[in-house]
PDB file of C-alpha atoms and ligand atoms in Angstrom:
ATOM      1  CA  UNK A   6     -39.629   7.413  -7.443  1.00  0.00           C
ATOM      2  CA  UNK A   7     -39.103   5.583  -4.347  1.00  0.00           C
ATOM      3  CA  UNK A   8     -36.375   2.299  -5.310  1.00  0.00           C
ATOM      4  CA  UNK A   9     -33.577   1.472  -7.416  1.00  0.00           C
ATOM      5  CA  UNK A  10     -33.941  -1.709  -8.994  1.00  0.00           C
ATOM      6  CA  UNK A  11     -30.544  -2.949 -10.926  1.00  0.00           C
ATOM      7  CA  UNK A  12     -31.376  -5.835 -13.502  1.00  0.00           C
ATOM      8  CA  UNK A  13     -28.290  -7.350 -14.988  1.00  0.00           C
ATOM      9  CA  UNK A  14     -25.189  -9.286 -14.821  1.00  0.00           C
ATOM     10  CA  UNK A  15     -22.751 -10.592 -11.604  1.00  0.00           C
ATOM     11  CA  UNK A  16     -19.552 -12.053 -12.624  1.00  0.00           C
ATOM     12  CA  UNK A  17     -16.229 -12.795 -10.643  1.00  0.00           C
ATOM     13  CA  UNK A  18     -13.596 -10.751 -12.185  1.00  0.00           C
ATOM     14  CA  UNK A  19     -10.178 -11.717 -12.341  1.00  0.00           C
ATOM     15  CA  UNK A  20      -7.763  -8.716 -12.659  1.00  0.00           C
ATOM     16  CA  UNK A  21      -4.314  -9.322 -14.005  1.00  0.00           C
ATOM     17  CA  UNK A  22      -2.302  -6.224 -13.562  1.00  0.00           C
ATOM     18  CA  UNK A  23       1.176  -5.760 -15.836  1.00  0.00           C
ATOM     19  CA  UNK A  24       3.118  -3.161 -16.738  1.00  0.00           C
ATOM     20  CA  UNK A  25       1.314  -3.131 -20.304  1.00  0.00           C
ATOM     21  CA  UNK A  26      -1.313  -5.255 -21.909  1.00  0.00           C
ATOM     22  CA  UNK A  27      -0.045  -8.700 -24.317  1.00  0.00           C
ATOM     23  CA  UNK A  28      -0.291  -8.582 -27.884  1.00  0.00           C
ATOM     24  CA  UNK A  29      -1.626 -11.575 -29.219  1.00  0.00           C
ATOM     25  CA  UNK A  30       0.477 -14.770 -29.008  1.00  0.00           C
ATOM     26  CA  UNK A  31       2.491 -13.183 -26.515  1.00  0.00           C
ATOM     27  CA  UNK A  32       3.038 -14.098 -22.816  1.00  0.00           C
ATOM     28  CA  UNK A  33       3.972 -11.354 -20.251  1.00  0.00           C
ATOM     29  CA  UNK A  34       4.210 -11.607 -16.099  1.00  0.00           C
ATOM     30  CA  UNK A  35       1.862  -9.924 -13.979  1.00  0.00           C
ATOM     31  CA  UNK A  36       3.159  -7.984 -10.966  1.00  0.00           C
ATOM     32  CA  UNK A  37      -0.357  -8.031  -9.311  1.00  0.00           C
ATOM     33  CA  UNK A  38      -3.428 -10.127  -9.038  1.00  0.00           C
ATOM     34  CA  UNK A  39      -6.434 -10.065  -7.638  1.00  0.00           C
ATOM     35  CA  UNK A  40     -10.162 -11.521  -7.567  1.00  0.00           C
ATOM     36  CA  UNK A  41     -13.613  -9.260  -6.816  1.00  0.00           C
ATOM     37  CA  UNK A  42     -16.982  -9.690  -7.633  1.00  0.00           C
ATOM     38  CA  UNK A  43     -17.831  -7.607 -10.642  1.00  0.00           C
ATOM     39  CA  UNK A  44     -20.348  -7.356 -13.512  1.00  0.00           C
ATOM     40  CA  UNK A  45     -21.993  -4.447 -14.723  1.00  0.00           C
ATOM     41  CA  UNK A  46     -25.334  -5.411 -12.905  1.00  0.00           C
ATOM     42  CA  UNK A  47     -23.831  -6.138  -9.509  1.00  0.00           C
ATOM     43  CA  UNK A  48     -21.098  -2.701 -10.022  1.00  0.00           C
ATOM     44  CA  UNK A  49     -24.210  -0.573 -10.681  1.00  0.00           C
ATOM     45  CA  UNK A  50     -25.924  -2.007  -7.354  1.00  0.00           C
ATOM     46  CA  UNK A  51     -22.847  -1.579  -5.047  1.00  0.00           C
ATOM     47  CA  UNK A  52     -22.513   2.018  -6.601  1.00  0.00           C
ATOM     48  CA  UNK A  53     -26.083   2.718  -5.679  1.00  0.00           C
ATOM     49  CA  UNK A  54     -25.552   1.263  -2.345  1.00  0.00           C
ATOM     50  CA  UNK A  55     -22.422   2.916  -1.278  1.00  0.00           C
ATOM     51  CA  UNK A  56     -23.961   6.670  -2.176  1.00  0.00           C
ATOM     52  CA  UNK A  57     -26.678   5.952  -0.230  1.00  0.00           C
ATOM     53  CA  UNK A  58     -29.876   4.339  -1.247  1.00  0.00           C
ATOM     54  CA  UNK A  59     -30.484   0.820  -0.595  1.00  0.00           C
ATOM     55  CA  UNK A  60     -31.188  -1.208  -4.203  1.00  0.00           C
ATOM     56  CA  UNK A  61     -32.478  -4.571  -5.364  1.00  0.00           C
ATOM     57  CA  UNK A  62     -30.051  -6.568  -7.683  1.00  0.00           C
ATOM     58  CA  UNK A  63     -32.150  -8.946  -9.708  1.00  0.00           C
ATOM     59  CA  UNK A  64     -29.371 -11.581 -11.226  1.00  0.00           C
ATOM     60  CA  UNK A  65     -28.351 -14.943 -11.621  1.00  0.00           C
ATOM     61  CA  UNK A  66     -25.567 -16.833 -10.367  1.00  0.00           C
ATOM     62  CA  UNK A  67     -24.151 -20.452 -10.872  1.00  0.00           C
ATOM     63  CA  UNK A  68     -24.021 -23.378  -7.933  1.00  0.00           C
ATOM     64  CA  UNK A  69     -20.276 -23.121  -7.130  1.00  0.00           C
ATOM     65  CA  UNK A  70     -17.931 -21.786  -4.866  1.00  0.00           C
ATOM     66  CA  UNK A  71     -17.872 -17.951  -6.809  1.00  0.00           C
ATOM     67  CA  UNK A  72     -21.754 -17.484  -6.167  1.00  0.00           C
ATOM     68  CA  UNK A  73     -21.177 -18.190  -2.189  1.00  0.00           C
ATOM     69  CA  UNK A  74     -18.167 -15.561  -2.181  1.00  0.00           C
ATOM     70  CA  UNK A  75     -20.156 -12.834  -4.255  1.00  0.00           C
ATOM     71  CA  UNK A  76     -23.248 -13.308  -2.412  1.00  0.00           C
ATOM     72  CA  UNK A  77     -21.113 -12.876   1.070  1.00  0.00           C
ATOM     73  CA  UNK A  78     -19.625  -9.507  -0.686  1.00  0.00           C
ATOM     74  CA  UNK A  79     -22.761  -8.264  -1.914  1.00  0.00           C
ATOM     75  CA  UNK A  80     -24.765  -8.639   1.338  1.00  0.00           C
ATOM     76  CA  UNK A  81     -22.257  -6.390   2.937  1.00  0.00           C
ATOM     77  CA  UNK A  82     -22.754  -4.224   0.637  1.00  0.00           C
ATOM     78  CA  UNK A  83     -26.481  -3.775   2.082  1.00  0.00           C
ATOM     79  CA  UNK A  84     -28.073  -4.820  -1.361  1.00  0.00           C
ATOM     80  CA  UNK A  85     -31.248  -6.365  -1.506  1.00  0.00           C
ATOM     81  CA  UNK A  86     -30.241  -9.645  -3.276  1.00  0.00           C
ATOM     82  CA  UNK A  87     -32.945 -11.270  -5.745  1.00  0.00           C
ATOM     83  CA  UNK A  88     -31.484 -14.149  -7.323  1.00  0.00           C
ATOM     84  CA  UNK A  89     -31.869 -17.467  -9.739  1.00  0.00           C
ATOM     85  CA  UNK A  90     -29.075 -19.863  -9.817  1.00  0.00           C
ATOM     86  CA  UNK A  91     -28.216 -21.892 -13.246  1.00  0.00           C
ATOM     87  CA  UNK A  92     -24.956 -24.067 -13.759  1.00  0.00           C
ATOM     88  CA  UNK A  93     -21.645 -21.926 -13.547  1.00  0.00           C
ATOM     89  CA  UNK A  94     -21.460 -18.175 -12.428  1.00  0.00           C
ATOM     90  CA  UNK A  95     -20.076 -15.481 -15.117  1.00  0.00           C
ATOM     91  CA  UNK A  96     -16.318 -14.882 -14.988  1.00  0.00           C
ATOM     92  CA  UNK A  97     -14.217 -11.970 -16.139  1.00  0.00           C
ATOM     93  CA  UNK A  98     -10.542 -12.178 -17.417  1.00  0.00           C
ATOM     94  CA  UNK A  99      -9.492  -8.458 -17.029  1.00  0.00           C
ATOM     95  CA  UNK A 100      -5.681  -7.343 -17.982  1.00  0.00           C
ATOM     96  CA  UNK A 101      -5.009  -3.951 -16.639  1.00  0.00           C
ATOM     97  CA  UNK A 102      -1.865  -1.894 -17.700  1.00  0.00           C
ATOM     98  CA  UNK A 103       0.050   0.475 -15.684  1.00  0.00           C
ATOM     99  CA  UNK A 104      -1.652   3.797 -17.638  1.00  0.00           C
ATOM    100  CA  UNK A 105      -5.047   2.419 -16.461  1.00  0.00           C
ATOM    101  CA  UNK A 106      -6.261   0.741 -19.417  1.00  0.00           C
ATOM    102  CA  UNK A 107      -7.775  -2.714 -19.741  1.00  0.00           C
ATOM    103  CA  UNK A 108      -8.675  -5.731 -22.003  1.00  0.00           C
ATOM    104  CA  UNK A 109     -11.714  -7.917 -20.563  1.00  0.00           C
ATOM    105  CA  UNK A 110     -13.153 -11.217 -21.792  1.00  0.00           C
ATOM    106  CA  UNK A 111     -16.303 -12.299 -19.976  1.00  0.00           C
ATOM    107  CA  UNK A 112     -17.481 -15.762 -19.678  1.00  0.00           C
ATOM    108  CA  UNK A 113     -21.656 -15.145 -19.095  1.00  0.00           C
ATOM    109  CA  UNK A 114     -22.431 -18.545 -17.323  1.00  0.00           C
ATOM    110  CA  UNK A 115     -25.686 -18.374 -15.777  1.00  0.00           C
ATOM    111  CA  UNK A 116     -25.902 -14.555 -16.457  1.00  0.00           C
ATOM    112  CA  UNK A 117     -26.739 -15.779 -20.434  1.00  0.00           C
ATOM    113  CA  UNK A 118     -29.635 -17.503 -19.446  1.00  0.00           C
ATOM    114  CA  UNK A 119     -31.391 -15.220 -17.380  1.00  0.00           C
ATOM    115  CA  UNK A 120     -35.104 -15.010 -18.001  1.00  0.00           C
ATOM    116  CA  UNK A 121     -37.594 -12.593 -17.113  1.00  0.00           C
ATOM    117  CA  UNK A 122     -40.239 -15.721 -16.223  1.00  0.00           C
ATOM    118  CA  UNK A 123     -38.200 -16.200 -13.452  1.00  0.00           C
ATOM    119  CA  UNK A 124     -38.709 -13.157 -11.399  1.00  0.00           C
ATOM    120  CA  UNK A 125     -42.080 -12.017 -13.186  1.00  0.00           C
ATOM    121  CA  UNK A 126     -43.696 -12.188  -9.365  1.00  0.00           C
ATOM    122  CA  UNK A 127     -41.086  -8.944  -8.520  1.00  0.00           C
ATOM    123  CA  UNK A 128     -43.097  -5.976  -8.169  1.00  0.00           C
ATOM    124  CA  UNK A 129     -41.307  -3.002 -10.022  1.00  0.00           C
ATOM    125  CA  UNK A 130     -43.012   0.164  -9.866  1.00  0.00           C
ATOM    126  CA  UNK A 131     -42.304   3.700  -8.898  1.00  0.00           C
ATOM    127  CA  UNK A 132     -38.471   2.899  -9.110  1.00  0.00           C
ATOM    128  CA  UNK A 133     -35.562   3.704 -11.351  1.00  0.00           C
ATOM    129  CA  UNK A 134     -34.969   0.829 -13.359  1.00  0.00           C
ATOM    130  CA  UNK A 135     -31.203   0.211 -14.072  1.00  0.00           C
ATOM    131  CA  UNK A 136     -30.341  -2.145 -17.045  1.00  0.00           C
ATOM    132  CA  UNK A 137     -27.011  -3.164 -19.011  1.00  0.00           C
ATOM    133  CA  UNK A 138     -26.675  -5.414 -21.553  1.00  0.00           C
ATOM    134  CA  UNK A 139     -24.703  -8.591 -20.204  1.00  0.00           C
ATOM    135  CA  UNK A 140     -27.743 -10.353 -19.766  1.00  0.00           C
ATOM    136  CA  UNK A 141     -29.917 -11.789 -23.107  1.00  0.00           C
ATOM    137  CA  UNK A 142     -31.513  -8.981 -24.839  1.00  0.00           C
ATOM    138  CA  UNK A 143     -34.423 -10.877 -24.935  1.00  0.00           C
ATOM    139  CA  UNK A 144     -34.989 -10.649 -21.198  1.00  0.00           C
ATOM    140  CA  UNK A 145     -34.192  -6.836 -21.170  1.00  0.00           C
ATOM    141  CA  UNK A 146     -37.259  -6.540 -23.665  1.00  0.00           C
ATOM    142  CA  UNK A 147     -39.180  -8.941 -21.586  1.00  0.00           C
ATOM    143  CA  UNK A 148     -39.020  -6.423 -18.277  1.00  0.00           C
ATOM    144  CA  UNK A 149     -39.438  -3.300 -20.141  1.00  0.00           C
ATOM    145  CA  UNK A 150     -42.487  -4.573 -22.034  1.00  0.00           C
ATOM    146  CA  UNK A 151     -43.624  -5.934 -18.373  1.00  0.00           C
ATOM    147  CA  UNK A 152     -43.013  -2.561 -16.307  1.00  0.00           C
ATOM    148  CA  UNK A 153     -43.578   0.189 -18.412  1.00  0.00           C
ATOM    149  CA  UNK A 154     -45.340   2.853 -16.916  1.00  0.00           C
ATOM    150  CA  UNK A 155     -46.266   2.165 -13.564  1.00  0.00           C
ATOM    151  CA  UNK A 156     -44.461   4.878 -12.623  1.00  0.00           C
ATOM    152  CA  UNK A 157     -41.172   3.860 -13.227  1.00  0.00           C
ATOM    153  CA  UNK A 158     -37.581   5.747 -15.058  1.00  0.00           C
ATOM    154  CA  UNK A 159     -36.006   3.145 -17.427  1.00  0.00           C
ATOM    155  CA  UNK A 160     -32.005   3.916 -17.528  1.00  0.00           C
ATOM    156  CA  UNK A 161     -30.238   1.631 -19.856  1.00  0.00           C
ATOM    157  CA  UNK A 162     -26.369   1.267 -20.536  1.00  0.00           C
ATOM    158  CA  UNK A 163     -25.918  -0.204 -23.559  1.00  0.00           C
ATOM    159  CA  UNK A 164     -22.734  -2.051 -22.984  1.00  0.00           C
ATOM    160  CA  UNK A 165     -21.525  -4.410 -24.302  1.00  0.00           C
ATOM    161  CA  UNK A 166     -23.234  -2.999 -27.632  1.00  0.00           C
ATOM    162  CA  UNK A 167     -25.874  -3.786 -29.331  1.00  0.00           C
ATOM    163  CA  UNK A 168     -28.186  -1.747 -31.493  1.00  0.00           C
ATOM    164  CA  UNK A 169     -31.431  -3.238 -30.089  1.00  0.00           C
ATOM    165  CA  UNK A 170     -34.236  -0.496 -31.162  1.00  0.00           C
ATOM    166  CA  UNK A 171     -36.874  -1.749 -29.065  1.00  0.00           C
ATOM    167  CA  UNK A 172     -34.298  -1.425 -25.852  1.00  0.00           C
ATOM    168  CA  UNK A 173     -33.214   1.946 -27.114  1.00  0.00           C
ATOM    169  CA  UNK A 174     -36.383   3.541 -27.909  1.00  0.00           C
ATOM    170  CA  UNK A 175     -37.813   2.676 -24.547  1.00  0.00           C
ATOM    171  CA  UNK A 176     -35.438   3.929 -22.120  1.00  0.00           C
ATOM    172  CA  UNK A 177     -35.758   7.462 -20.603  1.00  0.00           C
ATOM    173  CA  UNK A 178     -31.983   7.955 -20.460  1.00  0.00           C
ATOM    174  CA  UNK A 179     -28.949   5.983 -22.438  1.00  0.00           C
ATOM    175  CA  UNK A 180     -25.619   5.987 -21.092  1.00  0.00           C
ATOM    176  CA  UNK A 181     -23.561   5.192 -23.594  1.00  0.00           C
ATOM    177  CA  UNK A 182     -20.016   5.547 -23.361  1.00  0.00           C
ATOM    178  CA  UNK A 183     -17.602   7.483 -25.994  1.00  0.00           C
ATOM    179  CA  UNK A 184     -17.544   4.377 -28.750  1.00  0.00           C
ATOM    180  CA  UNK A 185     -20.815   3.344 -27.837  1.00  0.00           C
ATOM    181  CA  UNK A 186     -22.109   6.910 -28.259  1.00  0.00           C
ATOM    182  CA  UNK A 187     -20.335   6.570 -31.982  1.00  0.00           C
ATOM    183  CA  UNK A 188     -22.134   3.952 -33.287  1.00  0.00           C
ATOM    184  CA  UNK A 189     -25.070   4.781 -31.962  1.00  0.00           C
ATOM    185  CA  UNK A 190     -24.997   8.368 -33.597  1.00  0.00           C
ATOM    186  CA  UNK A 191     -22.827   6.949 -36.643  1.00  0.00           C
ATOM    187  CA  UNK A 192     -20.323  10.014 -36.149  1.00  0.00           C
ATOM    188  CA  UNK A 193     -16.788  10.278 -35.040  1.00  0.00           C
ATOM    189  CA  UNK A 194     -16.467  11.593 -31.524  1.00  0.00           C
ATOM    190  CA  UNK A 195     -13.222  13.601 -31.109  1.00  0.00           C
ATOM    191  CA  UNK A 196     -14.026  16.302 -28.711  1.00  0.00           C
ATOM    192  CA  UNK A 197     -16.838  17.895 -27.032  1.00  0.00           C
ATOM    193  CA  UNK A 198     -18.825  19.486 -29.648  1.00  0.00           C
ATOM    194  CA  UNK A 199     -18.629  16.251 -31.586  1.00  0.00           C
ATOM    195  CA  UNK A 200     -20.387  14.418 -28.286  1.00  0.00           C
ATOM    196  CA  UNK A 201     -22.758  17.306 -28.098  1.00  0.00           C
ATOM    197  CA  UNK A 202     -23.881  16.530 -31.945  1.00  0.00           C
ATOM    198  CA  UNK A 203     -23.977  12.735 -31.630  1.00  0.00           C
ATOM    199  CA  UNK A 204     -26.327  13.023 -28.384  1.00  0.00           C
ATOM    200  CA  UNK A 205     -28.714  15.030 -30.774  1.00  0.00           C
ATOM    201  CA  UNK A 206     -28.856  12.116 -33.320  1.00  0.00           C
ATOM    202  CA  UNK A 207     -29.307   9.720 -30.591  1.00  0.00           C
ATOM    203  CA  UNK A 208     -32.043  11.497 -28.859  1.00  0.00           C
ATOM    204  CA  UNK A 209     -33.907  12.380 -32.403  1.00  0.00           C
ATOM    205  CA  UNK A 210     -33.044   8.766 -33.667  1.00  0.00           C
ATOM    206  CA  UNK A 211     -34.122   6.698 -30.293  1.00  0.00           C
ATOM    207  CA  UNK A 212     -36.293   9.235 -28.453  1.00  0.00           C
ATOM    208  CA  UNK A 213     -34.198   8.798 -25.712  1.00  0.00           C
ATOM    209  CA  UNK A 214     -32.560  11.384 -23.538  1.00  0.00           C
ATOM    210  CA  UNK A 215     -28.474  10.668 -23.237  1.00  0.00           C
ATOM    211  CA  UNK A 216     -25.677  10.895 -20.894  1.00  0.00           C
ATOM    212  CA  UNK A 217     -22.195  10.475 -22.770  1.00  0.00           C
ATOM    213  CA  UNK A 218     -19.272   9.211 -20.600  1.00  0.00           C
ATOM    214  CA  UNK A 219     -16.481  10.296 -21.990  1.00  0.00           C
ATOM    215  CA  UNK A 220     -13.833   9.044 -19.645  1.00  0.00           C
ATOM    216  CA  UNK A 221     -11.362  11.528 -18.830  1.00  0.00           C
ATOM    217  CA  UNK A 222     -12.860  14.204 -21.036  1.00  0.00           C
ATOM    218  CA  UNK A 223     -15.803  14.257 -18.065  1.00  0.00           C
ATOM    219  CA  UNK A 224     -19.428  13.501 -19.454  1.00  0.00           C
ATOM    220  CA  UNK A 225     -22.435  15.310 -21.058  1.00  0.00           C
ATOM    221  CA  UNK A 226     -26.103  14.634 -20.943  1.00  0.00           C
ATOM    222  CA  UNK A 227     -28.483  15.831 -23.362  1.00  0.00           C
ATOM    223  CA  UNK A 228     -32.031  15.785 -21.703  1.00  0.00           C
ATOM    224  CA  UNK A 229     -35.482  16.721 -23.581  1.00  0.00           C
ATOM    225  CA  UNK A 230     -33.141  18.661 -25.617  1.00  0.00           C
ATOM    226  CA  UNK A 231     -30.758  20.662 -23.325  1.00  0.00           C
ATOM    227  CA  UNK A 232     -27.269  19.901 -23.194  1.00  0.00           C
ATOM    228  CA  UNK A 233     -24.964  20.653 -20.454  1.00  0.00           C
ATOM    229  CA  UNK A 234     -20.904  19.317 -20.590  1.00  0.00           C
ATOM    230  CA  UNK A 235     -19.408  18.420 -17.131  1.00  0.00           C
ATOM    231  CA  UNK A 236     -15.703  18.712 -16.995  1.00  0.00           C
ATOM    232  CA  UNK A 237     -13.639  15.793 -15.535  1.00  0.00           C
ATOM    233  CA  UNK A 238     -12.483  15.752 -11.942  1.00  0.00           C
ATOM    234  CA  UNK A 239      -8.821  14.941 -12.179  1.00  0.00           C
ATOM    235  CA  UNK A 240      -7.138  11.898 -10.182  1.00  0.00           C
ATOM    236  CA  UNK A 241      -4.647   9.610 -10.638  1.00  0.00           C
ATOM    237  CA  UNK A 242      -5.793   6.817 -12.520  1.00  0.00           C
ATOM    238  CA  UNK A 243      -4.817   3.666 -11.861  1.00  0.00           C
ATOM    239  CA  UNK A 244      -7.696   1.362 -13.357  1.00  0.00           C
ATOM    240  CA  UNK A 245     -10.548   2.120 -15.171  1.00  0.00           C
ATOM    241  CA  UNK A 246     -12.252  -1.099 -14.872  1.00  0.00           C
ATOM    242  CA  UNK A 247     -16.362  -0.182 -13.718  1.00  0.00           C
ATOM    243  CA  UNK A 248     -15.741   3.370 -13.908  1.00  0.00           C
ATOM    244  CA  UNK A 249     -18.881   3.745 -16.222  1.00  0.00           C
ATOM    245  CA  UNK A 250     -21.020   1.356 -13.789  1.00  0.00           C
ATOM    246  CA  UNK A 251     -19.838   3.452 -10.744  1.00  0.00           C
ATOM    247  CA  UNK A 252     -21.245   6.554 -12.675  1.00  0.00           C
ATOM    248  CA  UNK A 253     -24.386   4.973 -13.465  1.00  0.00           C
ATOM    249  CA  UNK A 254     -25.164   4.236  -9.971  1.00  0.00           C
ATOM    250  CA  UNK A 255     -24.129   7.211  -8.538  1.00  0.00           C
ATOM    251  CA  UNK A 256     -26.074   9.159 -10.594  1.00  0.00           C
ATOM    252  CA  UNK A 257     -29.080   7.167 -10.163  1.00  0.00           C
ATOM    253  CA  UNK A 258     -28.837   7.124  -6.431  1.00  0.00           C
ATOM    254  CA  UNK A 259     -28.213  11.020  -6.455  1.00  0.00           C
ATOM    255  CA  UNK A 260     -31.584  11.610  -8.649  1.00  0.00           C
ATOM    256  CA  UNK A 261     -33.899   9.491  -6.710  1.00  0.00           C
ATOM    257  CA  UNK A 262     -32.345  11.743  -3.652  1.00  0.00           C
ATOM    258  CA  UNK A 263     -32.451  15.096  -5.431  1.00  0.00           C
ATOM    259  CA  UNK A 264     -34.598  14.774  -8.693  1.00  0.00           C
ATOM    260  CA  UNK A 265     -31.813  16.979 -10.114  1.00  0.00           C
ATOM    261  CA  UNK A 266     -30.478  16.024 -13.293  1.00  0.00           C
ATOM    262  CA  UNK A 267     -27.267  18.769 -12.972  1.00  0.00           C
ATOM    263  CA  UNK A 268     -26.784  17.711  -9.415  1.00  0.00           C
ATOM    264  CA  UNK A 269     -26.798  13.929 -10.089  1.00  0.00           C
ATOM    265  CA  UNK A 270     -24.474  14.682 -13.283  1.00  0.00           C
ATOM    266  CA  UNK A 271     -22.078  16.403 -11.053  1.00  0.00           C
ATOM    267  CA  UNK A 272     -22.385  13.737  -8.502  1.00  0.00           C
ATOM    268  CA  UNK A 273     -21.755  11.058 -11.146  1.00  0.00           C
ATOM    269  CA  UNK A 274     -19.159  12.484 -12.746  1.00  0.00           C
ATOM    270  CA  UNK A 275     -16.991  12.569  -9.865  1.00  0.00           C
ATOM    271  CA  UNK A 276     -17.916   9.282  -8.555  1.00  0.00           C
ATOM    272  CA  UNK A 277     -16.650   7.582 -11.775  1.00  0.00           C
ATOM    273  CA  UNK A 278     -13.049   9.647 -11.716  1.00  0.00           C
ATOM    274  CA  UNK A 279     -12.601   8.513  -8.155  1.00  0.00           C
ATOM    275  CA  UNK A 280     -13.605   4.884  -9.005  1.00  0.00           C
ATOM    276  CA  UNK A 281     -10.385   4.701 -11.275  1.00  0.00           C
ATOM    277  CA  UNK A 282      -8.141   5.400  -8.562  1.00  0.00           C
ATOM    278  CA  UNK A 283      -7.822   1.670  -7.362  1.00  0.00           C
ATOM    279  CA  UNK A 284      -7.635  -1.702  -8.608  1.00  0.00           C
ATOM    280  CA  UNK A 285     -11.170  -3.390  -9.615  1.00  0.00           C
ATOM    281  CA  UNK A 286     -14.394  -2.195  -9.789  1.00  0.00           C
ATOM    282  CA  UNK A 287     -16.338  -1.965  -6.966  1.00  0.00           C
ATOM    283  CA  UNK A 288     -13.231  -2.283  -4.449  1.00  0.00           C
ATOM    284  CA  UNK A 289     -12.493   1.629  -5.209  1.00  0.00           C
ATOM    285  CA  UNK A 290     -16.249   2.722  -5.371  1.00  0.00           C
ATOM    286  CA  UNK A 291     -16.731   5.837  -3.383  1.00  0.00           C
ATOM    287  CA  UNK A 292     -18.808   6.505  -0.515  1.00  0.00           C
ATOM    288  CA  UNK A 293     -21.143   9.600  -0.532  1.00  0.00           C
ATOM    289  CA  UNK A 294     -19.384  11.405   2.340  1.00  0.00           C
ATOM    290  CA  UNK A 295     -16.177  11.210  -0.071  1.00  0.00           C
ATOM    291  CA  UNK A 296     -18.177  12.932  -3.066  1.00  0.00           C
ATOM    292  CA  UNK A 297     -20.086  15.516  -0.968  1.00  0.00           C
ATOM    293  CA  UNK A 298     -17.066  16.569   0.398  1.00  0.00           C
ATOM    294  CA  UNK A 299     -15.484  17.140  -2.902  1.00  0.00           C
ATOM    295  CA  UNK A 300     -18.534  18.608  -4.275  1.00  0.00           C
ATOM    296  CA  UNK A 301     -18.114  21.210  -1.017  1.00  0.00           C
ATOM    297  CA  UNK A 302     -14.912  22.306  -1.645  1.00  0.00           C
TER     298      UNK A 302
HETATM  299  O1  LIG B 518     -17.629  -2.939 -16.591  1.00  0.00           O
HETATM  300  C1  LIG B 518     -16.869  -3.507 -15.866  1.00  0.00           C
HETATM  301  C2  LIG B 518     -17.393  -5.043 -15.637  1.00  0.00           C
HETATM  302  O2  LIG B 518     -17.299  -5.435 -17.092  1.00  0.00           O
HETATM  303  C3  LIG B 518     -16.536  -5.838 -14.947  1.00  0.00           C
HETATM  304  O3  LIG B 518     -16.532  -5.696 -13.679  1.00  0.00           O
HETATM  305  C4  LIG B 518     -16.762  -6.938 -15.846  1.00  0.00           C
HETATM  306  O4  LIG B 518     -17.021  -8.274 -14.587  1.00  0.00           O
HETATM  307  C5  LIG B 518     -17.193  -6.911 -16.872  1.00  0.00           C
HETATM  308  O5  LIG B 518     -18.601  -7.616 -16.752  1.00  0.00           O
END
């Protein structure tokens, strides 16, 4: 494989940090405020770019001020942009508390009307193709049915969760987090052994390899029945927003380079952890040299 194509959402993230998250009906004071581009598609593309591979990001923005800001940011990250435009750019309101936990409300805006037909002339072959589920599921199905074969490897993050069997069964590697893995497998995950069991059920049920991202408990992969667990890389977590996206982007870029599942998992495991050490999604995503120097320690 020669290229990485990320097909997915682009948002403007508005981040409010407070000592704790508000409860229903409550107004609380935030102590910090940030505004950065985000969206699972854009985040994955930035993670790919920062870890050394120039990706193509295929997505849809609005016709507004946020679209201009986001475009400027993403061009600086050395991402090849293939965009169409709708009415409003997607927005995510993110509340973060001091433990690093967050609550996110997403208004999809133009992401919600992204269609395969607007991009059907894009050539997708010999590529790692990365999906998440913040654009219409039909659009993902249309892309998959048109690009299957052609030497492509499909990685799908089933987030936000939706059990679309066509997508799940036509993906080479699924990358759920712990909650999504529980929903896919239909069992509880309380420890690493449970996660291994869930990975076996997912592989059997959807015939797709699976990486389960376990947050501060590390990650594991079940690739063609071979299961390997990766311990967490311990950091001081500030904000977990986008950590899963960073993991996916780092995994894809290292796999493109090395074709080694083990090396790519180790690389992504560290990248995801490092991404939690700052506020927002991609401002805190690490560069390749940071990850490599930790791997060499
Ligand atoms: O995965 C994190 C992302 O989810 C944020 O950047 C936000 O935009 C939401 O889409």
